[in-house]
Coordinates of C-alpha atoms and ligand atoms in Angstrom, one line a residue:
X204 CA -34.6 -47.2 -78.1
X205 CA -35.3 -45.2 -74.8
X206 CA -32.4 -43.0 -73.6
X207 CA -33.6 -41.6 -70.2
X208 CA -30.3 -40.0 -68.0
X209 CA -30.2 -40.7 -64.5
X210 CA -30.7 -37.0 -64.4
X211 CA -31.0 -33.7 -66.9
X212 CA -31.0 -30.5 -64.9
X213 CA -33.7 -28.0 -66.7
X214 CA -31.7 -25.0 -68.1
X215 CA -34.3 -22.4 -69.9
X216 CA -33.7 -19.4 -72.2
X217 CA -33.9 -17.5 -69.2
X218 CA -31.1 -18.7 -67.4
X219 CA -28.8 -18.8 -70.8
X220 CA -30.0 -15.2 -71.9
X221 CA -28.9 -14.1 -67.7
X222 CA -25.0 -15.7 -68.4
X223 CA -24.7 -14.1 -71.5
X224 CA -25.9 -10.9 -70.1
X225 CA -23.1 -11.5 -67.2
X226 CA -20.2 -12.1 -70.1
X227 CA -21.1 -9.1 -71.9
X228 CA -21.0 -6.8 -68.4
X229 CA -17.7 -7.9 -68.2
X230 CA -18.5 -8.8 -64.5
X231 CA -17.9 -12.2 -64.5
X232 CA -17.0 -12.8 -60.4
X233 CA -18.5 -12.4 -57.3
X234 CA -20.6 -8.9 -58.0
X235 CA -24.4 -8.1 -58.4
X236 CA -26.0 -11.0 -59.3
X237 CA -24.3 -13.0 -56.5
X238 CA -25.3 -10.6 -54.2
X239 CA -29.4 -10.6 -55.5
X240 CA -29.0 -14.3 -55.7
X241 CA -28.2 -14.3 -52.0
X242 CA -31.3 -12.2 -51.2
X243 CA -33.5 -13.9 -53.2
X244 CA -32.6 -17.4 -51.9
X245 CA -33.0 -16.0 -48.1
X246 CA -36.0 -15.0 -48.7
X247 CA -37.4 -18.2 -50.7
X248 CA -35.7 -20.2 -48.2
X249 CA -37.1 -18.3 -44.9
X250 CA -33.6 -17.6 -43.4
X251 CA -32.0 -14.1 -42.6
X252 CA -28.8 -14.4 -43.9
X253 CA -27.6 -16.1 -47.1
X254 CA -23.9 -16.7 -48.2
X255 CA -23.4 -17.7 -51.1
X256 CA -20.1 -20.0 -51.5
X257 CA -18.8 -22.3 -54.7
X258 CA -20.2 -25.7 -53.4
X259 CA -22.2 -27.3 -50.3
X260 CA -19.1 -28.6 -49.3
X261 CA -17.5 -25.3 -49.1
X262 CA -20.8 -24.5 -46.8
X263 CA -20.0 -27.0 -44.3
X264 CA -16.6 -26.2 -44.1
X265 CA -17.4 -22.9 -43.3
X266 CA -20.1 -23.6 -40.9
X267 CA -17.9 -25.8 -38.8
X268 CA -15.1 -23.1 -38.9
X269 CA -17.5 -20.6 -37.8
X270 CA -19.3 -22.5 -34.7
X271 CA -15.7 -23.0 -33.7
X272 CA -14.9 -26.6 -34.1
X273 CA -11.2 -27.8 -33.2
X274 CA -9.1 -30.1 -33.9
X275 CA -9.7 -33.5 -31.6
X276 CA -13.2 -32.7 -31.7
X277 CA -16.1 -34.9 -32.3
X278 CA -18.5 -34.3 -34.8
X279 CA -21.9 -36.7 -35.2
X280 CA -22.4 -37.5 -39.0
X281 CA -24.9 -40.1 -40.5
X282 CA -22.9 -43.0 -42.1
X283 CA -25.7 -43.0 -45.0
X284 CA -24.5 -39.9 -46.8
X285 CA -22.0 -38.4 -49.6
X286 CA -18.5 -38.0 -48.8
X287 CA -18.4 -34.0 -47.7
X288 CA -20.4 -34.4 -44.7
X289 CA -17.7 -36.0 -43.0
X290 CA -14.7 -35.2 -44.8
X291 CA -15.2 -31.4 -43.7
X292 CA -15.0 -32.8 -40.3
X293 CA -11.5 -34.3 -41.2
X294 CA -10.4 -30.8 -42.5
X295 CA -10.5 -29.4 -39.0
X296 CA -8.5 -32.9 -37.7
X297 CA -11.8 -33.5 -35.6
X298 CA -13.5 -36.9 -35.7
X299 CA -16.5 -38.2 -37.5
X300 CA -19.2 -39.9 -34.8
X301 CA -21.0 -42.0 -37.2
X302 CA -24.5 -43.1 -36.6
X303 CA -26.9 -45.7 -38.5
X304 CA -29.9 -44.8 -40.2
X305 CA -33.3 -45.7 -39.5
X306 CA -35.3 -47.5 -42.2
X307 CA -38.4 -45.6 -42.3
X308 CA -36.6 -42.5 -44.5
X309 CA -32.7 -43.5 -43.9
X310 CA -32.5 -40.7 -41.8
X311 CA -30.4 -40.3 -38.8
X312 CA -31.2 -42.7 -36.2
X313 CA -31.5 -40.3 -33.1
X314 CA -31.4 -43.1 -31.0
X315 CA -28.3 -44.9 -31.8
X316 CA -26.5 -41.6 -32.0
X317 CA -27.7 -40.8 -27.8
X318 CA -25.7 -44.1 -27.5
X319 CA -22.9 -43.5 -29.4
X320 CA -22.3 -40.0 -28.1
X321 CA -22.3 -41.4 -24.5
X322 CA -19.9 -43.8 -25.7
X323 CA -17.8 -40.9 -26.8
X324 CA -18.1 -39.1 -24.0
X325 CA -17.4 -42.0 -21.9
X326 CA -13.8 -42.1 -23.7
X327 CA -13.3 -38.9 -22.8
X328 CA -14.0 -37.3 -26.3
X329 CA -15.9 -33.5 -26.5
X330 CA -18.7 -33.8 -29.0
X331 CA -19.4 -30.3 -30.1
X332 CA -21.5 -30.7 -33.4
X333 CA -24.3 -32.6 -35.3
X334 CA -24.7 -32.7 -38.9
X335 CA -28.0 -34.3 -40.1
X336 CA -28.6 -35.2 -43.6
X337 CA -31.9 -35.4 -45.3
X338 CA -32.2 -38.0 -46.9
X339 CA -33.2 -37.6 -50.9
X340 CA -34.9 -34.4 -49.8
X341 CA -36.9 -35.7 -46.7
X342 CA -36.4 -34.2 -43.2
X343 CA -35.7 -36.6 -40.5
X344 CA -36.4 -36.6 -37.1
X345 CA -36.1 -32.6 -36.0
X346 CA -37.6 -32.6 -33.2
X347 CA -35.4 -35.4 -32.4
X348 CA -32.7 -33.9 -33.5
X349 CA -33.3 -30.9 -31.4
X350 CA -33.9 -32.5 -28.3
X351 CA -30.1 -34.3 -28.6
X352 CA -28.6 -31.4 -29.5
X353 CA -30.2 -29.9 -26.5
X354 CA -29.2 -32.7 -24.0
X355 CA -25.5 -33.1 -25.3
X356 CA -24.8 -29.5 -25.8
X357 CA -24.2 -29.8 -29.9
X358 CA -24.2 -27.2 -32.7
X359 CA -26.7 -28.4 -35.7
X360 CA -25.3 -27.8 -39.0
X361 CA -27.6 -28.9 -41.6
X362 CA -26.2 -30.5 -44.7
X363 CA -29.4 -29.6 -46.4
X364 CA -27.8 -30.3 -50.0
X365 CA -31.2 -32.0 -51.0
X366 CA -33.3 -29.8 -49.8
X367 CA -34.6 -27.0 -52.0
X368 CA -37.3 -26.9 -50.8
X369 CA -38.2 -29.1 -48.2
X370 CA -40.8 -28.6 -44.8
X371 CA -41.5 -30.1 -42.0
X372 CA -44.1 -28.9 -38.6
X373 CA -44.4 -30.3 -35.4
X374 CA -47.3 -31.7 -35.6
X375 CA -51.0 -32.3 -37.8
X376 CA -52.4 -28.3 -38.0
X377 CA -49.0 -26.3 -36.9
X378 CA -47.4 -24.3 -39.1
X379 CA -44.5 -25.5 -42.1
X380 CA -41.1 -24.7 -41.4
X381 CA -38.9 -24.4 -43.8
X382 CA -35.8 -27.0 -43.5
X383 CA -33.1 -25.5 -40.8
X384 CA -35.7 -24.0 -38.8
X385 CA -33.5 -25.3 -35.9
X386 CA -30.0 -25.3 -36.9
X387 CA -27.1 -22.5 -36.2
X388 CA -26.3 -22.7 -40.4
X389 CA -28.2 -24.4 -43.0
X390 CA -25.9 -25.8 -46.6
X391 CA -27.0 -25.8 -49.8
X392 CA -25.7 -27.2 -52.9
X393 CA -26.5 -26.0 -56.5
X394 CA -24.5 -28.7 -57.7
X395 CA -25.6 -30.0 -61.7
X396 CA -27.5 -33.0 -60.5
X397 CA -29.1 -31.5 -57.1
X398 CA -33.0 -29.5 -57.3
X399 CA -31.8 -25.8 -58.5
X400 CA -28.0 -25.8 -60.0
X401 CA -25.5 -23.2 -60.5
X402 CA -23.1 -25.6 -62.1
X403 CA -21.5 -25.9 -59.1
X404 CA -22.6 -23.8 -56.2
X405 CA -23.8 -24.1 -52.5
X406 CA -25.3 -21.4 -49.9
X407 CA -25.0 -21.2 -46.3
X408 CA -27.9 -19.8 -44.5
X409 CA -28.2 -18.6 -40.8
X410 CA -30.4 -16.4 -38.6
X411 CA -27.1 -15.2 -36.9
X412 CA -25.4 -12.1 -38.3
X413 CA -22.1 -12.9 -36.6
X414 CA -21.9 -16.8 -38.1
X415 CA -23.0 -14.8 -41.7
X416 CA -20.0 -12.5 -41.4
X417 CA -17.6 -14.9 -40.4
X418 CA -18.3 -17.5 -42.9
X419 CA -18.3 -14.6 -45.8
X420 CA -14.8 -13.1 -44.6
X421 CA -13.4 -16.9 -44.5
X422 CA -15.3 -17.3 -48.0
X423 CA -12.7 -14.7 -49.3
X424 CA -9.1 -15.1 -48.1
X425 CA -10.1 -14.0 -44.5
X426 CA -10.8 -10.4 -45.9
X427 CA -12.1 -8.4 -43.4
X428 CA -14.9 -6.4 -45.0
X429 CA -17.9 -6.9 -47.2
X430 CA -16.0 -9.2 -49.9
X431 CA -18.3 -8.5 -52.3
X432 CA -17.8 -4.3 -52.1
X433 CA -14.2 -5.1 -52.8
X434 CA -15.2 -5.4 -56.3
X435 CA -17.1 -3.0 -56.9
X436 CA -16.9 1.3 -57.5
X437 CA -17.2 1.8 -53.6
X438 CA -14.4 -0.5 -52.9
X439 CA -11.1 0.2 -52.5
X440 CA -7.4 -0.8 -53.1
X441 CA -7.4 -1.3 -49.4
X442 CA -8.1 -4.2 -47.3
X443 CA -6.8 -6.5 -44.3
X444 CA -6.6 -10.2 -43.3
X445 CA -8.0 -11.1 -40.4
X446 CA -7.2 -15.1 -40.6
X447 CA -6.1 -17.5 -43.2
X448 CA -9.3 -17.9 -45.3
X449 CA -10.2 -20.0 -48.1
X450 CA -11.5 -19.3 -51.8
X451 CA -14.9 -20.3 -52.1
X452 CA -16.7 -17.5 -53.7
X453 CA -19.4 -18.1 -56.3
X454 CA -19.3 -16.4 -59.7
X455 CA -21.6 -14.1 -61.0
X456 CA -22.0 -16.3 -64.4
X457 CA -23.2 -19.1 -61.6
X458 CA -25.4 -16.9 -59.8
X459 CA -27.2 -15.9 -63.4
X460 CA -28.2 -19.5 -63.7
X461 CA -28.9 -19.5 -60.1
X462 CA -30.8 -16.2 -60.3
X463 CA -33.4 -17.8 -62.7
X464 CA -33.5 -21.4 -61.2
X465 CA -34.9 -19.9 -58.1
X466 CA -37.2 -18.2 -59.8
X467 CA -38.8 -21.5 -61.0
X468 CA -37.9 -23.8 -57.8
X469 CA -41.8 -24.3 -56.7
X470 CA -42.6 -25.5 -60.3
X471 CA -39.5 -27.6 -60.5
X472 CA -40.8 -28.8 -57.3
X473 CA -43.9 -29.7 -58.2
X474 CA -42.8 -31.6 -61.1
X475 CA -40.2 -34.3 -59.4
X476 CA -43.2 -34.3 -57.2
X477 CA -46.1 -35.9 -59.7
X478 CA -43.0 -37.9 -61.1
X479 CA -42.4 -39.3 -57.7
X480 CA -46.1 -40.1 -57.4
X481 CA -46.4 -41.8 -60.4
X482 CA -43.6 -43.6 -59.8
X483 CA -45.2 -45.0 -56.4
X484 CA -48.7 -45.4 -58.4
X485 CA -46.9 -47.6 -61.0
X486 CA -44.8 -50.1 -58.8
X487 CA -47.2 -50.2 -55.6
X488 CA -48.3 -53.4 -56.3
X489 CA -44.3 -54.8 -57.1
X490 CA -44.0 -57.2 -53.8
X491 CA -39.9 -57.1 -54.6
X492 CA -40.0 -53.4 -54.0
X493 CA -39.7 -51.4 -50.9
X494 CA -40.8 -47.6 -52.2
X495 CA -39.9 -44.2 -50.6
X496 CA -42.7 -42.9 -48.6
X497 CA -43.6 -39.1 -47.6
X498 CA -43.6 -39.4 -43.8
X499 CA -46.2 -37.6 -41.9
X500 CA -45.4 -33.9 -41.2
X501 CA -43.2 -33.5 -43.9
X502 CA -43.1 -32.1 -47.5
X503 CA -40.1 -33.9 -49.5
X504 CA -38.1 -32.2 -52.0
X505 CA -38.4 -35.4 -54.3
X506 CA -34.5 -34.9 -55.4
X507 CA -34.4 -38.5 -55.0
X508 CA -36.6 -41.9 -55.0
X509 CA -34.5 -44.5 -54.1
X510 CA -36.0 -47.9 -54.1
X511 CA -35.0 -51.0 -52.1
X512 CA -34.7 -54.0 -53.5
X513 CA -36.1 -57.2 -51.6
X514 CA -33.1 -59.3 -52.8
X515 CA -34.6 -61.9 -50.5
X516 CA -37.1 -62.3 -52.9
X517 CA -35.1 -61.9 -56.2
X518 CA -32.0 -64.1 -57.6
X519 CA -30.2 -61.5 -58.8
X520 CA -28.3 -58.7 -57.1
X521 CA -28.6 -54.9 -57.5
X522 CA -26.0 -54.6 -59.8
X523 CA -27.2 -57.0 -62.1
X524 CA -30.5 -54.6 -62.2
X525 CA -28.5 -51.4 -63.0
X526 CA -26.9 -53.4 -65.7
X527 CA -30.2 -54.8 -67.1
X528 CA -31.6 -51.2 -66.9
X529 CA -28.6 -49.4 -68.4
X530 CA -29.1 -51.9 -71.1
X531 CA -32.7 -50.3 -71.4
X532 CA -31.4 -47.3 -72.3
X533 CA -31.8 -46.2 -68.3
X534 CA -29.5 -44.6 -66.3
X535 CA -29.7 -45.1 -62.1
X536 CA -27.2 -44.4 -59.3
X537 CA -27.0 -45.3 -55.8
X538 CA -27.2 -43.1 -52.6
X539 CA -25.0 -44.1 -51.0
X540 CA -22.6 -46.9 -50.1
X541 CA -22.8 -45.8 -46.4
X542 CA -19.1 -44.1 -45.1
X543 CA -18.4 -46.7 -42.7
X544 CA -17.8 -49.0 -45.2
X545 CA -15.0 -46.4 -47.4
X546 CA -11.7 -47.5 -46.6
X547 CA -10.4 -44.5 -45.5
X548 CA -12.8 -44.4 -42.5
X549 CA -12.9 -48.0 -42.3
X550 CA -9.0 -47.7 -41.5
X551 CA -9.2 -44.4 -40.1
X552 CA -12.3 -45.5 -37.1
X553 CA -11.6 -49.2 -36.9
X554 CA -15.1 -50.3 -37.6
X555 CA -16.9 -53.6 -38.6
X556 CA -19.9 -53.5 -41.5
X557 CA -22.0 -54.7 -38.6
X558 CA -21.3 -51.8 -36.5
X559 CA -24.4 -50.1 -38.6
X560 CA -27.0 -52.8 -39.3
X561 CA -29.4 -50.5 -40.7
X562 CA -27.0 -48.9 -43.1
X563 CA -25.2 -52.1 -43.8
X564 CA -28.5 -54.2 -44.8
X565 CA -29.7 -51.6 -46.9
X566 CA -27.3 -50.4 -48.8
X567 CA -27.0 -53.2 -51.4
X568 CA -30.7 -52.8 -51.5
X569 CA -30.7 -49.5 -53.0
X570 CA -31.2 -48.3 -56.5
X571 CA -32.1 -44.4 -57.3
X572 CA -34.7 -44.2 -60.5
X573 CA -34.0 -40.9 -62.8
X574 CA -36.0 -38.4 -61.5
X575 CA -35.7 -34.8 -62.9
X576 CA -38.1 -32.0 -63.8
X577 CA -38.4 -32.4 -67.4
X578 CA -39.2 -36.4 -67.5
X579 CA -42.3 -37.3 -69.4
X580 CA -45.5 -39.4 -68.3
X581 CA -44.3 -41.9 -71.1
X582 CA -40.6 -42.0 -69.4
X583 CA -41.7 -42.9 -66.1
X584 CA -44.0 -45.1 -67.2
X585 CA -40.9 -47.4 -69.1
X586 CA -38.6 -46.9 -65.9
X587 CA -41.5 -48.8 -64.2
X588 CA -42.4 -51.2 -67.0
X589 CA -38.5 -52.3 -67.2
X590 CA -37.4 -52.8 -63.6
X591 CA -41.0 -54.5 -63.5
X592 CA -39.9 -56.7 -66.3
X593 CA -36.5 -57.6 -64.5
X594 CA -38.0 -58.4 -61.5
X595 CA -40.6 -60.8 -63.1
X596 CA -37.5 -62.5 -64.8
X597 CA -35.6 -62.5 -61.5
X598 CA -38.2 -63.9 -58.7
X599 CA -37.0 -66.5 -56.5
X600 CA -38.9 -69.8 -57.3
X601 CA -39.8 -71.0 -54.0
X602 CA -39.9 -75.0 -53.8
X603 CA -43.1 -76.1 -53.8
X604 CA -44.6 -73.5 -54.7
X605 CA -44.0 -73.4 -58.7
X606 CA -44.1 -77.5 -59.6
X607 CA -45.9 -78.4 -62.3
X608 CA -49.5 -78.7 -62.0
X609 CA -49.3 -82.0 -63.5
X610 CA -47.4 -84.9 -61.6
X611 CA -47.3 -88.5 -61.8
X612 CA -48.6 -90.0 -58.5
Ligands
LIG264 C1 -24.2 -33.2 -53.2 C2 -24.0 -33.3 -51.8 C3 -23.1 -32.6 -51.0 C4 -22.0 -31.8 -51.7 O1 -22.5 -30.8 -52.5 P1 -21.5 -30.0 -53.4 O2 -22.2 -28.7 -53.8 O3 -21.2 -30.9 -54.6 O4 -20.3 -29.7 -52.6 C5 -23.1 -32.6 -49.7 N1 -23.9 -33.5 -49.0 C6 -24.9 -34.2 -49.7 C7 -25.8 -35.1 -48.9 C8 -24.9 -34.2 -51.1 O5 -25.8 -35.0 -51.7

């Protein structure tokens, strides 16, 4: 019998031998190896500053606090994403825009959110802020989002949880940019299931010194110098509060795992990769099936391949397949049931399931396949062979089409 997780993160000797190095020092908070891991990951990640913070949703939060968001604000978030993007938007009492996703890579749908931030604006509400997701690793429409952020006047915060790496150019020939080329501050997550982990971890990059040194002084309790000297031989009993912070600093044992993650994050990459590709070799020809594709101009961080089902063609619903797969010994997820339809903003903005089409059509289509680092040719290769087995048992008959070939005249 198969057992293959949804996802396994892959934690060497390396990464153990660095933690237990960090309990012996004694230095088990915010110290050295935070500090390195914040250099290194600037530098892999092409931005200046790094800050690293105890989740991506700490990142966001911080981000928003330090491009200045207010309360009664608006801020544009994709309905197809996880909870934090919007729910950091709620900790300011500012209001989530939502917008609908486009089909191609279920990224933001620039277009629909030009409409609905007119529509805000014609209420009288001041959007100050877009957050755009990539999808599963994929960067959406940039230059899009650029050119609305532009028009309206918006900070971009990236909730780049999925994207370590990813690139995206312009165009055919110009160069790669890493993801957040374009944004004010750039989030990470090192969560267990996302493409390098700490545990639980995030980062917050920028190329502005100012946003780095606010969002590390509000990482601390709002402590007005270099957080991490306090704890160290240079620091002193002394210090002041310069505004209410919060307590989002990452550990050193985190950054140990962290520290050595990094280190591998191109091979890691490069796995999910030739998984994702075999994946789309296998179940090209599967006619139920709507597969992730690699749009032009962009290199995807494979953290996720999320299939669609065509239920239109299929008599059973999605749930029935992650039952018959968990059956196989297979473990899937979904990304995501879209927020729109959550009661809380449901309630909280007043909207139908048909306010997003996009979102709201494809969501009960969607089914994630494991896909981590450490999978084996043979592993992916039974994924494919049992959700092509349940779709064989599932196809709609269409009338006509399947009688017998014998019939009495
Ligand atoms: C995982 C995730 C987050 C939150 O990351 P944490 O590190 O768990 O806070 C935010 N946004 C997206 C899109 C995610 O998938």
């Amino acid at each position: 019998m198969h057992s293959i997780p949804f996802y396994k993160p892959s934690i060497g000797e390396p990464e153990i031998n660095e933690v237990v190095d960090c309990l012996r020092t004694g230095w088990l908070t915010t110290g050295p190896k935070t500090k390195q891991f914040e250099t290194e990951f600037a530098r892999y990640i092409q931005h200046t500053h790094a800050v690293a913070v105890n989740s991506c949703t700490a990142a966001l939060h911080l981000a928003l606090e330090a491009v200045g968001l207010k309360a009664g604000q608006t801020v544009v978030v994709p309905t197809m994403t996880f909870a934090a993007t919007a729910e950091v938007v709620r900790y300011f009492n500012a209001t989530p825009l939502l917008v609908d996703c486009r089909a191609a890579d279920l990224n933001l749908d620039v277009a629909d959110a030009a409409r609905r931030i007119e529509a805000a604006l014609a209420r009288g509400e001041e959007v100050t802020a877009i957050i755009p997701v990539h999808y599963g690793g994929q960067i959406g429409d940039a230059a899009g989002v650029t050119a609305l952020a532009e028009r309206y006047g918006l900070k971009i915060i990236e909730d780049a949880a999925h994207c370590c790496p990813a690139y995206y150019r312009d165009q055919e020939g110009a160069p790669w940019k890493s993801v957040g080329s374009a944004a004010e501050i750039t989030c990470f997550s090192f969560y267990a299931n996302k493409t390098i982990t700490t545990g639980e971890g995030g980062m917050a990059c920028t190329e502005s010194q100012e946003h780095a040194d606010r969002m590390r002084i509000m990482s601390l309790h709002g402590i007005s110098r270099d957080a991490w000297k306090r704890y160290t031989a240079e620091g002193s009993w002394c210090y002041e509060i310069i505004a209410p912070g919060y307590k989002y600093n990452l550990t050193d044992i985190a950054a140990a795992i962290g520290l050595h993650q990094l280190r591998k994050a191109d091979r890691l990459h490069e796995k999910r990769a030739q998984w994702a590709r075999l994946y789309s070799e296998y179940l090209s020809e599967v006619d139920e099936l709507i597969l992730p594709k690699e749009m032009p101009n962009r290199i995807h961080s494979w953290h996720l391949y999320s299939v669609r089902l065509r239920l239109d063609l299929l008599n059973v619903d999605r749930a029935a397949v992650i039952s018959k797969m968990k059956s196989a010994g297979i473990g899937t997820s979904v990304h995501w049931m879209p927020l729109h339809m959550h009661p809380y903003y449901r309630e909280m903005l007043g909207c139908q399931q048909s306010d997003y089409p996009c979102a709201a059509a494809i969501y009960p289509e969607l089914v994630s396949l494991p896909l981590y680092p450490d999978m084996t040719p043979e592993q992916v290769e039974y994924v494919c062979r049992t959700l092509k087995e349940i779709i064989g048992r599932s196809r709609v008959v269409i009338s006509g089409v399947d009688l017998p070939v014998l019939q009495s005249s």
